[in-house]
Amino acid sequence: MKKKIFMAIPLSLLLASCSIGGAKTTTTTVETTTKPQETETEKQTTTQTSDGIDHSIIPEYTSSDIQLLAPDFTTRVIPNQDSVTYDDLFNLGNEVSISIDMEDSELQKLQEDLDYYNETHFKNQLYRHCKSVTITLKNYDNTFSWTIEDVGIRQKGNTSRLWPIIENGKIASLNHFKLSFDETFDDEAYGVDKVDWSNDPAGYKLRKDREFLGLTGLDLKWNKNYDATHIKEVYASKLYKSLGLIIQNIGLTNFNINQIDQNTSYDMGVYTLYEPAKKSLIKRTLQNEDILTFGTWNDEKNGTYGVTGSKYGDLYKCIWGVDLTYNNMKNNVGVGSMDGSYVPKYERKTNTSEAAYKDNLLFELGRAVSKNNLEDIRQKLDIEYFAALEAVNYFVGNPDDLRNNTNNTMIYMRRSDGMGIIIPIDNDRAFGITKDWDVRNGMTEVGPMDLTKAANGDNVIGLYKNTILKKNSSAYKLYTAYLTALYNSDWLKDETFTELFNIAKNTYSASVSSDFGYIDFNLNDSNISFSNYINAKKNLCKNYLDTNTNIEDDPITDTNGDYGAIYLVGSMNGWGGTSLPFTYKGNGQYTITFTPASVNNDSIDFKINNGIDWETIDWTIDLVNNELIMEKGENCTLSGVTNSSSITITINTITKEANIVIE
């Protein structure tokens, strides 16, 4: 089957507004759009998909079956303000400016929040008040402007938080910020600053539903990595979109902070502008774009998996150290606290109202990943989507992503079929960024099939070893097909990147300076240039991108239950060696009969490995459920044995059954 990705025409987003001004300048005050109410009740999962497609089946594409969206950086002429769309906001041919008005009291609260972070390392989630935010978009000879009153603002990031924000009554440094158009400031954590909406329920609903061009907020980041092109992360976003993957849309903007009590304006220079990584990203993307292996927004919100009555599946923001196994998830899933003191590894960002929600879809994914074989994983993770994503990730080369540092990841469990996808975030170290952290020469030494994490040299997590990096598997073949399609595309040509760079430079070079220093537009800087970086990555790929290479056919059940030689190791043999080998009987069944050489308090502790190390195989047995646990877990303690006991252990790697007989 030919796999094609087509660009959908963006839908117009309506705003309740009042237009003012002449023919060339238009100003709007943004009030609201309307969303239906959500309910949060857990739904028993089923096996049917809403679009009738079984995404657990891994397709057999070659690179010629895959068509990317061609690079298209044109800027349309916008006829009037009502015609401005979300896409226009992130088009580098349109000059965007964002100006925020803040009172000294609110700036001081931002400073206090930063002091709190420096003291505790907790990232406060409370927003402070912008009196107003004005967004201006210049499109050829027309200028359109919107003013939004009482907008939430807070800092974002980790190492990017510069101290102080305000000193001696003046703005003192560049920082990353989050703007929230729908913030209601009514959480109990606001304390005395909590806004009471009890006498204005209509106003509360308007605020809760307020959007701008389909966005509930915007993120703003200064050029911390000294990227003189100013567009490496923008270009990465477009590369993901070329394959129909969900990713934050990214652009540029001029940024100003007006300290209204002092009647002083601070030019912050050119910032990177982001669509927030939150649930609205799912809705907005599915409404406006054709997404790989997804149906429409209606398909998704009307799905039967997850929370009854919700429009969204389960979206999780993951922090450093995730590996998507069940044990890694256990006791590490939930909703974070507003003061930042509690942030689980898997922080649920949708369906947050139901405290007793069990996160079953995520845990099902974790159990599948823990079984360490493609047959199980493909039932819960969309492998086609994953293969395409990881092919793009390879060329983007972020050392701080899931594969290379188990970081900067979101997981979305779909309502339509209950399957998971991975969404990368914070790709600000794309295409050879080395500022402050040079990982393997800007990732130019990291190949597409490397089995180690670039950030620290540890082994990649099992998810990769058992899917796209498992030689000759169906997932591996699909991954190499997507690598080949990208390798041969115009996206990885220097002239394509330069074309977008020149557009950004022409739009923003005159305003790149700021009151806090600036980096002029240049294709070359202290980081690795796009040209040198992409040539190095393509050269590393060469051996894997020969489309005439015969990769032997491999069934979906890649191991057929046969994991090669495995051994019983434990207290009875010094936790090592190959003295107690299992015998493989076929159809996933292994068995061993032995007499323990050493017994302590009528019991032995044991696990199962490959006789070499604990990285590839680290299994145990759940004696309560007679189940083989094919993931890292607690030792199995077998009681009621003596030095003369004859013990027979039988396990099945396909059914996960385990049986132990002591005679």
XYZ file of C-alpha atoms in Angstrom:
663
model
C 0.000 0.000 0.000
C 1.280 3.418 -0.916
C 1.664 5.590 2.166
C 1.113 9.275 1.499
C 0.894 12.263 3.791
C -1.287 15.150 2.639
C -1.529 18.638 4.091
C -4.999 19.654 5.206
C -6.289 23.179 4.714
C -6.397 24.870 8.165
C -9.852 25.552 9.542
C -10.750 29.122 10.377
C -10.933 29.734 14.107
C -13.606 32.169 15.189
C -13.057 34.781 17.879
C -15.669 36.847 19.614
C -14.089 40.203 18.825
C -14.475 43.848 17.985
C -12.437 45.234 15.064
C -11.062 48.762 15.199
C -8.884 50.771 12.824
C -8.197 51.583 9.207
C -7.415 49.562 6.134
C -3.849 48.573 7.023
C -3.949 48.170 10.801
C -6.564 46.136 12.646
C -6.873 45.644 16.410
C -8.956 43.035 18.217
C -9.768 42.393 21.862
C -9.904 38.627 22.370
C -12.613 37.314 24.665
C -13.495 33.656 24.220
C -14.401 30.585 22.262
C -16.677 27.903 23.672
C -15.791 24.367 24.752
C -18.167 21.679 26.042
C -17.898 20.472 29.621
C -15.705 17.463 30.372
C -16.374 14.600 32.763
C -13.804 12.251 34.209
C -14.973 8.701 34.828
C -12.844 5.692 34.042
C -13.940 3.583 31.084
C -13.349 -0.133 30.721
C -11.185 -0.566 27.626
C -12.340 -2.552 24.625
C -10.601 -4.003 21.590
C -12.297 -2.076 18.810
C -10.810 0.943 17.066
C -12.921 3.922 16.063
C -11.501 4.140 12.534
C -11.572 0.405 11.795
C -7.765 0.199 11.368
C -5.684 -2.112 13.532
C -2.541 -0.077 14.256
C -0.971 -3.009 16.100
C -0.166 -4.513 12.675
C 3.245 -3.283 11.537
C 3.167 -2.323 7.831
C 5.833 -3.509 5.414
C 6.817 -0.257 3.722
C 9.939 0.404 1.752
C 11.291 3.940 1.483
C 9.575 4.374 -1.896
C 6.205 3.882 -0.174
C 6.813 6.890 2.072
C 6.215 10.413 0.839
C 7.132 13.429 2.919
C 5.481 16.810 2.633
C 7.710 18.915 0.417
C 9.337 21.987 2.000
C 7.055 24.987 1.506
C 7.959 28.223 3.262
C 5.706 30.569 1.311
C 3.857 33.339 3.112
C 0.321 33.969 1.950
C -1.299 37.375 1.693
C -3.834 37.612 4.529
C -6.894 39.529 3.292
C -8.216 40.659 6.705
C -7.904 40.085 10.425
C -10.691 37.527 10.600
C -8.718 35.399 8.138
C -5.595 35.144 10.319
C -4.949 31.528 11.335
C -2.789 29.656 13.760
C -0.375 28.782 10.929
C 0.113 32.449 10.077
C 1.340 33.082 13.625
C 4.234 30.636 13.163
C 5.077 31.561 9.564
C 8.547 33.173 9.574
C 7.568 35.447 6.703
C 5.144 37.252 9.042
C 6.756 39.486 11.657
C 5.210 38.714 15.042
C 5.628 40.955 18.083
C 4.452 40.258 21.624
C 4.321 43.006 24.207
C 3.247 42.402 27.805
C 2.210 44.985 30.397
C 3.037 44.159 34.021
C 2.686 45.956 37.319
C 5.614 45.998 39.750
C 3.706 43.920 42.306
C 3.304 41.045 39.824
C 6.914 41.271 38.661
C 7.952 40.995 42.298
C 5.888 37.807 42.645
C 7.740 36.348 39.655
C 10.976 37.189 41.448
C 9.724 35.503 44.621
C 8.807 32.414 42.588
C 12.378 32.334 41.228
C 13.781 32.702 44.749
C 11.572 29.768 45.811
C 12.970 27.666 42.947
C 16.567 28.522 43.863
C 15.923 27.540 47.491
C 13.927 24.341 46.915
C 14.423 23.381 43.233
C 10.623 23.092 43.061
C 9.109 24.665 39.950
C 6.086 26.640 41.096
C 3.162 26.202 38.677
C 1.370 29.380 39.786
C 0.809 32.095 37.218
C 1.139 35.818 37.870
C -0.933 38.529 36.198
C -0.036 40.349 32.993
C -2.330 43.349 32.894
C -2.515 42.802 29.144
C -0.746 41.074 26.269
C -0.669 42.618 22.811
C 0.146 40.367 19.856
C 0.922 42.022 16.528
C 1.355 40.283 13.190
C 2.749 42.131 10.169
C 1.895 40.497 6.848
C 3.303 42.400 3.859
C 1.594 45.830 4.015
C -1.034 44.875 6.582
C -0.642 44.845 10.352
C -3.066 43.007 12.614
C -3.171 43.394 16.374
C -4.923 41.679 19.295
C -5.026 42.713 22.954
C -5.825 40.129 25.621
C -6.496 41.331 29.163
C -5.358 39.660 32.397
C -3.124 36.872 31.057
C -1.201 34.422 33.240
C 2.602 34.449 33.136
C 5.238 32.296 34.833
C 8.800 31.177 34.242
C 9.640 27.925 32.485
C 12.759 25.835 32.117
C 15.577 24.659 34.390
C 19.072 25.972 33.680
C 17.555 28.841 31.669
C 16.213 30.560 34.816
C 18.448 33.586 35.290
C 18.528 35.456 38.591
C 17.326 38.052 39.222
C 14.269 38.812 37.108
C 13.951 42.214 38.698
C 16.631 44.143 40.601
C 16.476 47.634 42.046
C 13.019 47.942 40.554
C 14.145 47.132 36.997
C 14.006 44.119 34.672
C 17.465 42.587 34.999
C 17.764 39.510 32.758
C 16.416 37.342 29.970
C 14.230 34.395 30.960
C 11.883 31.824 29.446
C 8.179 32.453 30.070
C 4.818 30.731 29.696
C 1.696 32.750 28.883
C -1.731 31.314 29.709
C -4.841 32.841 28.142
C -7.239 30.587 30.072
C -5.704 30.861 33.550
C -8.390 31.504 36.189
C -6.047 32.082 39.183
C -8.494 30.260 41.475
C -6.494 27.295 42.754
C -6.216 27.110 46.554
C -2.430 27.281 46.143
C -2.763 30.982 45.248
C -3.648 31.701 48.868
C -4.511 35.371 49.392
C -4.046 35.955 45.651
C -6.781 33.461 44.752
C -9.440 34.952 42.465
C -13.028 34.384 43.608
C -15.349 33.769 40.643
C -18.386 32.756 42.723
C -20.281 35.917 41.784
C -19.335 35.704 38.110
C -19.917 32.154 36.797
C -20.376 33.419 33.242
C -17.070 35.274 33.413
C -15.377 32.187 34.810
C -16.584 30.081 31.892
C -15.455 32.704 29.395
C -12.003 32.765 30.960
C -11.735 28.999 31.245
C -12.572 28.640 27.555
C -10.529 31.564 26.239
C -8.248 30.825 23.287
C -6.267 32.794 20.739
C -6.204 31.249 17.262
C -6.933 27.897 18.882
C -4.161 28.293 21.471
C -4.723 28.394 25.224
C -1.314 29.965 25.714
C 2.147 30.556 24.270
C 5.692 29.746 25.394
C 8.557 32.197 24.922
C 12.258 31.281 25.102
C 15.365 33.404 24.751
C 18.297 32.164 22.671
C 20.114 30.413 25.518
C 22.049 28.074 23.213
C 23.479 30.903 21.105
C 22.014 29.519 17.893
C 22.977 32.226 15.406
C 20.635 30.774 12.789
C 17.749 31.284 15.256
C 15.834 28.520 13.426
C 17.319 25.100 14.245
C 14.434 24.178 16.536
C 11.945 25.750 14.121
C 13.362 23.605 11.328
C 13.208 20.488 13.511
C 9.497 21.110 14.081
C 8.901 21.332 10.346
C 10.844 18.112 9.769
C 8.574 16.207 12.173
C 5.530 17.691 10.479
C 6.792 16.551 7.069
C 6.008 12.986 8.166
C 2.685 13.843 9.799
C 3.906 13.646 13.410
C 2.447 15.580 16.334
C 4.890 18.258 17.468
C 4.772 21.757 18.891
C 4.620 24.414 16.194
C 7.518 26.847 16.601
C 8.273 30.298 15.233
C 9.935 33.571 16.195
C 8.700 36.793 17.757
C 9.919 40.162 18.928
C 9.348 40.404 22.681
C 8.872 43.405 24.964
C 8.068 43.759 28.668
C 6.452 47.028 29.696
C 6.893 47.930 33.371
C 3.809 50.109 33.541
C 4.346 51.499 37.052
C 7.725 52.839 35.919
C 6.553 53.773 32.416
C 9.545 51.798 31.125
C 9.759 49.334 28.233
C 12.392 46.614 27.928
C 13.355 45.198 24.542
C 14.001 41.476 25.102
C 15.009 40.921 21.466
C 13.967 38.030 19.228
C 12.529 35.092 21.187
C 11.508 31.635 20.001
C 7.720 31.226 20.050
C 6.127 27.871 20.927
C 2.772 26.246 20.920
C 2.455 24.918 24.500
C 2.993 21.180 25.021
C -0.427 20.496 26.537
C -3.696 18.829 25.618
C -4.707 21.605 23.197
C -1.776 20.454 21.038
C -3.645 17.193 20.371
C -6.931 18.912 19.505
C -5.415 21.671 17.386
C -3.188 19.291 15.423
C -5.935 16.786 14.645
C -8.307 19.574 13.604
C -5.866 21.179 11.181
C -3.420 18.539 9.953
C -3.265 14.987 8.618
C -1.443 12.974 11.273
C 0.247 9.624 10.677
C -1.886 6.663 11.873
C -4.499 9.001 13.405
C -8.035 9.655 12.310
C -9.724 13.035 12.705
C -10.331 15.009 15.888
C -13.896 13.637 15.895
C -12.510 10.085 15.775
C -10.281 10.819 18.739
C -12.718 12.660 21.002
C -15.466 10.082 20.319
C -13.195 7.145 21.127
C -14.162 4.557 23.737
C -10.848 4.161 25.569
C -9.892 5.928 28.792
C -12.156 8.322 30.665
C -15.875 8.256 29.876
C -17.088 11.643 28.641
C -13.614 13.096 28.106
C -12.578 14.459 24.716
C -8.953 13.533 25.313
C -6.955 10.397 25.857
C -4.299 10.321 28.574
C -1.391 12.730 28.046
C 1.690 12.407 30.271
C 4.696 14.671 30.574
C 7.740 12.611 31.526
C 10.766 13.758 33.477
C 14.302 12.392 33.371
C 14.731 8.692 34.060
C 11.676 7.154 32.395
C 12.011 3.854 30.541
C 8.300 3.016 29.933
C 8.425 -0.266 31.850
C 5.770 -1.168 34.401
C 8.163 -1.105 37.353
C 9.379 2.331 36.314
C 5.777 3.553 36.205
C 4.582 1.918 39.427
C 4.125 4.575 42.140
C 5.420 7.185 39.682
C 2.216 8.215 37.874
C -0.124 11.012 38.883
C -0.996 14.698 38.803
C 1.724 17.108 39.943
C 1.238 19.666 42.705
C 0.899 23.391 42.038
C 3.847 24.267 44.291
C 6.118 21.878 42.376
C 6.932 19.770 45.446
C 5.433 16.657 43.827
C 6.245 15.873 40.204
C 5.806 12.184 39.275
C 7.930 10.676 36.523
C 4.766 10.307 34.451
C 2.724 13.450 35.129
C -0.811 13.233 33.765
C -1.828 16.432 31.959
C -5.343 15.423 30.879
C -8.230 13.996 32.882
C -6.707 15.491 36.021
C -9.916 15.932 38.019
C -10.383 12.248 38.870
C -8.058 11.561 41.808
C -8.804 7.819 41.767
C -8.084 7.395 38.052
C -6.044 4.219 37.600
C -4.088 5.122 34.417
C -4.839 1.662 33.027
C -3.883 2.484 29.433
C -0.419 3.661 30.471
C 0.138 0.672 32.736
C -0.908 -1.677 29.938
C 1.784 -0.049 27.800
C 4.274 -0.466 30.648
C 3.477 -4.146 31.027
C 3.866 -4.685 27.287
C 7.234 -2.897 27.177
C 8.374 -4.919 30.199
C 7.877 -8.194 28.331
C 10.806 -7.273 26.093
C 9.414 -8.542 22.815
C 7.910 -6.841 19.816
C 4.831 -9.040 19.731
C 3.653 -7.601 23.061
C 4.881 -4.048 22.546
C 3.167 -3.596 19.183
C -0.208 -4.278 20.832
C 0.093 -1.142 22.979
C 2.557 1.169 21.178
C 1.950 2.381 17.611
C 5.135 1.004 16.042
C 4.675 2.712 12.680
C 4.374 6.077 14.385
C 7.333 5.242 16.654
C 9.559 4.199 13.737
C 8.817 7.403 11.819
C 9.388 9.515 14.927
C 12.710 7.903 15.752
C 13.946 8.311 12.187
C 13.356 12.053 12.514
C 14.871 12.049 16.012
C 18.053 10.526 14.612
C 18.595 13.365 12.153
C 17.494 16.072 14.614
C 20.077 14.743 17.067
C 18.829 15.974 20.428
C 21.069 14.351 23.093
C 18.418 15.066 25.738
C 15.577 12.993 24.245
C 14.077 9.645 25.283
C 16.585 7.470 23.443
C 19.727 9.357 24.414
C 18.939 10.594 27.931
C 15.431 9.295 28.856
C 14.143 12.880 28.969
C 11.977 15.521 27.225
C 9.136 13.192 26.322
C 5.359 13.147 26.398
C 3.250 10.005 26.026
C -0.266 10.135 24.617
C -2.596 7.164 25.032
C -5.229 7.501 22.310
C -8.967 7.411 22.978
C -9.545 5.977 19.524
C -7.739 2.656 20.077
C -5.980 2.774 23.464
C -2.514 2.696 21.886
C 0.363 4.952 22.831
C 2.524 7.368 20.873
C 5.617 9.336 21.886
C 5.756 13.136 21.486
C 9.188 14.797 21.837
C 9.430 18.241 23.445
C 12.208 20.797 24.016
C 14.318 20.057 20.935
C 16.406 23.176 21.531
C 19.619 21.164 21.129
C 18.885 20.219 17.515
C 21.219 19.950 14.514
C 24.590 20.266 16.226
C 24.043 22.583 19.204
C 27.102 22.257 21.496
C 26.741 25.334 23.747
C 27.228 24.362 27.428
C 26.899 20.627 26.663
C 28.814 19.026 23.797
C 27.637 15.422 23.512
C 29.793 13.322 21.191
C 30.812 16.242 19.009
C 27.343 17.670 18.706
C 25.843 14.176 18.150
C 27.739 13.834 14.859
C 29.367 10.635 16.163
C 26.039 8.951 17.025
C 24.828 6.478 14.405
C 21.253 5.377 13.684
C 21.719 1.910 15.197
C 23.790 2.813 18.273
C 22.742 0.784 21.314
C 24.092 3.240 23.888
C 22.682 6.490 25.206
C 24.660 9.370 23.762
C 24.389 11.396 26.960
C 26.152 8.931 29.262
C 27.179 5.774 27.408
C 24.682 3.518 29.211
C 22.651 1.007 27.224
C 19.515 2.362 25.565
C 16.291 1.374 27.268
C 14.722 -1.940 26.326
C 11.970 -0.311 24.275
C 14.523 0.492 21.569
C 16.442 -2.785 21.742
C 13.233 -4.753 21.324
C 11.725 -2.716 18.483
C 13.509 -0.496 15.975
C 17.041 -1.590 16.954
C 16.233 -5.309 16.860
C 18.028 -6.403 13.735
C 15.807 -7.883 11.003
C 12.581 -7.305 12.927
C 9.569 -5.745 11.251
C 10.058 -2.609 13.377
C 13.702 -2.398 12.311
C 12.745 -2.657 8.639
C 10.176 0.105 9.039
C 12.678 2.329 10.853
C 15.263 1.887 8.084
C 12.600 2.667 5.471
C 11.828 5.986 7.179
C 15.545 6.750 7.579
C 15.991 6.188 3.860
C 13.030 8.389 2.939
C 14.409 11.217 5.075
C 17.957 10.702 3.798
C 16.783 11.159 0.212
C 14.472 14.081 0.930
C 15.003 17.775 0.240
C 14.671 18.436 3.964
C 18.222 17.258 4.612
C 19.748 19.512 1.986
C 21.703 22.584 2.993
C 19.891 24.803 0.498
C 16.495 24.002 2.066
C 17.674 25.018 5.522
C 19.310 28.135 4.079
C 16.069 29.117 2.369
C 14.208 29.186 5.686
C 17.138 30.916 7.384
C 17.047 33.737 4.825
C 13.307 34.217 5.379
C 13.820 34.500 9.144
C 16.781 36.817 8.705
C 14.875 39.126 6.360
C 11.950 39.284 8.783
C 13.757 39.696 12.109
C 17.382 40.810 11.614
C 16.498 44.484 12.046
C 15.010 43.797 15.489
C 17.336 41.089 16.812
C 19.142 43.457 19.205
C 17.894 43.743 22.786
C 18.578 45.574 26.019
C 20.445 42.473 27.242
C 22.773 41.693 24.328
C 21.962 39.704 21.211
C 23.157 37.192 18.647
C 23.040 38.372 15.050
C 21.726 36.136 12.270
C 24.494 33.930 10.848
C 24.689 30.431 9.381
C 27.941 29.802 11.288
C 28.591 30.195 14.997
C 30.323 28.407 17.875
C 27.930 25.480 17.420
C 28.267 23.003 14.541
C 26.785 24.385 11.342
C 23.703 22.714 9.903
C 25.660 21.811 6.767
C 28.507 20.085 8.615
C 26.143 18.412 11.044
C 23.754 16.934 8.500
C 26.587 15.697 6.271
C 28.103 13.860 9.241
C 24.777 12.267 10.200
C 24.071 11.188 6.627
C 27.534 9.667 6.311
C 26.965 7.598 9.450
C 23.693 6.377 7.933
C 25.140 5.231 4.641
C 25.625 1.583 5.518
C 22.010 1.341 6.645
C 20.403 3.209 3.783
C 21.095 0.904 0.900
C 17.551 0.149 -0.241
C 18.769 -2.892 -2.199
C 20.070 -4.631 0.940
C 18.188 -7.858 1.563
C 17.010 -7.849 5.164
C 15.788 -11.366 5.885
C 12.089 -11.659 6.458
C 11.025 -11.852 10.076
C 7.539 -12.587 11.390
C 5.718 -10.291 13.765
C 6.540 -12.602 16.644
C 10.222 -11.894 16.254
C 11.563 -14.321 18.878
C 8.892 -17.028 18.455
C 9.456 -17.401 22.191
C 13.095 -18.487 21.766
C 15.460 -16.186 23.693
C 18.496 -18.365 23.226
C 20.475 -19.694 26.175
C 19.120 -18.598 29.559
C 20.231 -19.563 33.054
C 18.993 -19.743 36.627
C 21.191 -17.641 38.923
C 20.771 -16.970 42.613
C 21.794 -17.675 46.168
C 22.339 -21.372 45.362
C 25.137 -20.641 42.824
C 26.625 -17.323 43.916
C 24.407 -15.158 41.659
C 26.399 -15.813 38.532
C 27.751 -18.238 35.979
C 26.161 -20.789 33.686
C 25.992 -23.822 35.980
C 22.181 -23.988 35.854
C 21.061 -23.793 32.210
C 17.447 -24.051 31.105
C 16.540 -26.453 28.291
C 14.454 -25.005 25.453
C 11.546 -27.279 24.485
C 10.021 -25.110 21.750
C 6.955 -22.859 21.539
C 8.397 -20.567 24.215
C 8.793 -23.310 26.852
C 11.970 -23.572 28.955
C 12.548 -26.045 31.789
C 15.216 -26.887 34.370
C 15.465 -29.538 37.106
C 18.138 -29.089 39.786
C 19.096 -29.665 43.407
C 20.231 -26.499 45.193
C 23.825 -26.568 46.426
C 23.106 -23.948 49.031
C 19.939 -23.321 51.062
C 19.395 -20.599 53.659
C 16.517 -20.843 56.170
C 14.740 -23.417 53.976
C 14.636 -21.027 51.000
C 16.534 -19.873 47.927
C 16.477 -16.577 46.034
C 16.865 -16.578 42.263
C 16.322 -14.790 38.961
C 16.930 -15.619 35.288
C 19.484 -14.061 32.912
C 21.540 -14.861 29.809
C 24.627 -15.986 31.716
C 26.546 -12.872 30.696
C 24.967 -9.759 32.173
C 21.674 -8.308 33.437
C 21.099 -5.804 30.642
C 19.411 -8.011 28.051
C 17.554 -10.495 30.267
C 16.652 -9.876 33.906
C 13.553 -11.973 34.661
C 11.830 -13.166 37.804
C 8.771 -15.228 38.748
C 5.600 -14.106 40.517
C 4.802 -17.100 42.729
C 1.368 -15.776 43.690
C 0.121 -15.627 40.102
C 2.427 -18.323 38.642
C 3.617 -15.725 36.135
C 6.939 -15.157 34.394
C 7.883 -11.477 34.801
C 10.089 -10.570 31.832
C 11.365 -7.316 33.279
C 13.656 -6.183 36.055
C 11.996 -6.861 39.393
C 12.405 -8.331 42.868
C 14.206 -11.633 43.431
C 11.988 -14.695 43.534
C 12.136 -16.328 46.977
C 11.231 -20.022 46.940
C 10.531 -21.503 50.397
C 10.222 -25.072 51.652
C 13.384 -26.406 50.034
C 16.367 -28.375 51.351
C 19.775 -29.383 50.031
C 18.216 -32.625 48.812
C 15.141 -31.125 47.110
C 14.608 -31.774 43.404
C 13.184 -28.569 41.943
C 11.674 -28.323 38.466
C 10.964 -24.860 37.040
C 9.007 -24.534 33.785
C 8.384 -21.163 32.145
C 6.789 -20.063 28.883
C 8.007 -16.825 27.297
C 4.908 -16.574 25.071
C 2.094 -17.268 27.559
C 4.169 -15.968 30.553
C 3.096 -19.006 32.588
C 5.458 -20.307 35.286
C 5.252 -23.570 37.208
C 7.500 -24.804 40.047
C 7.460 -28.334 41.478
C 9.470 -29.288 44.608
C 10.034 -32.975 45.265
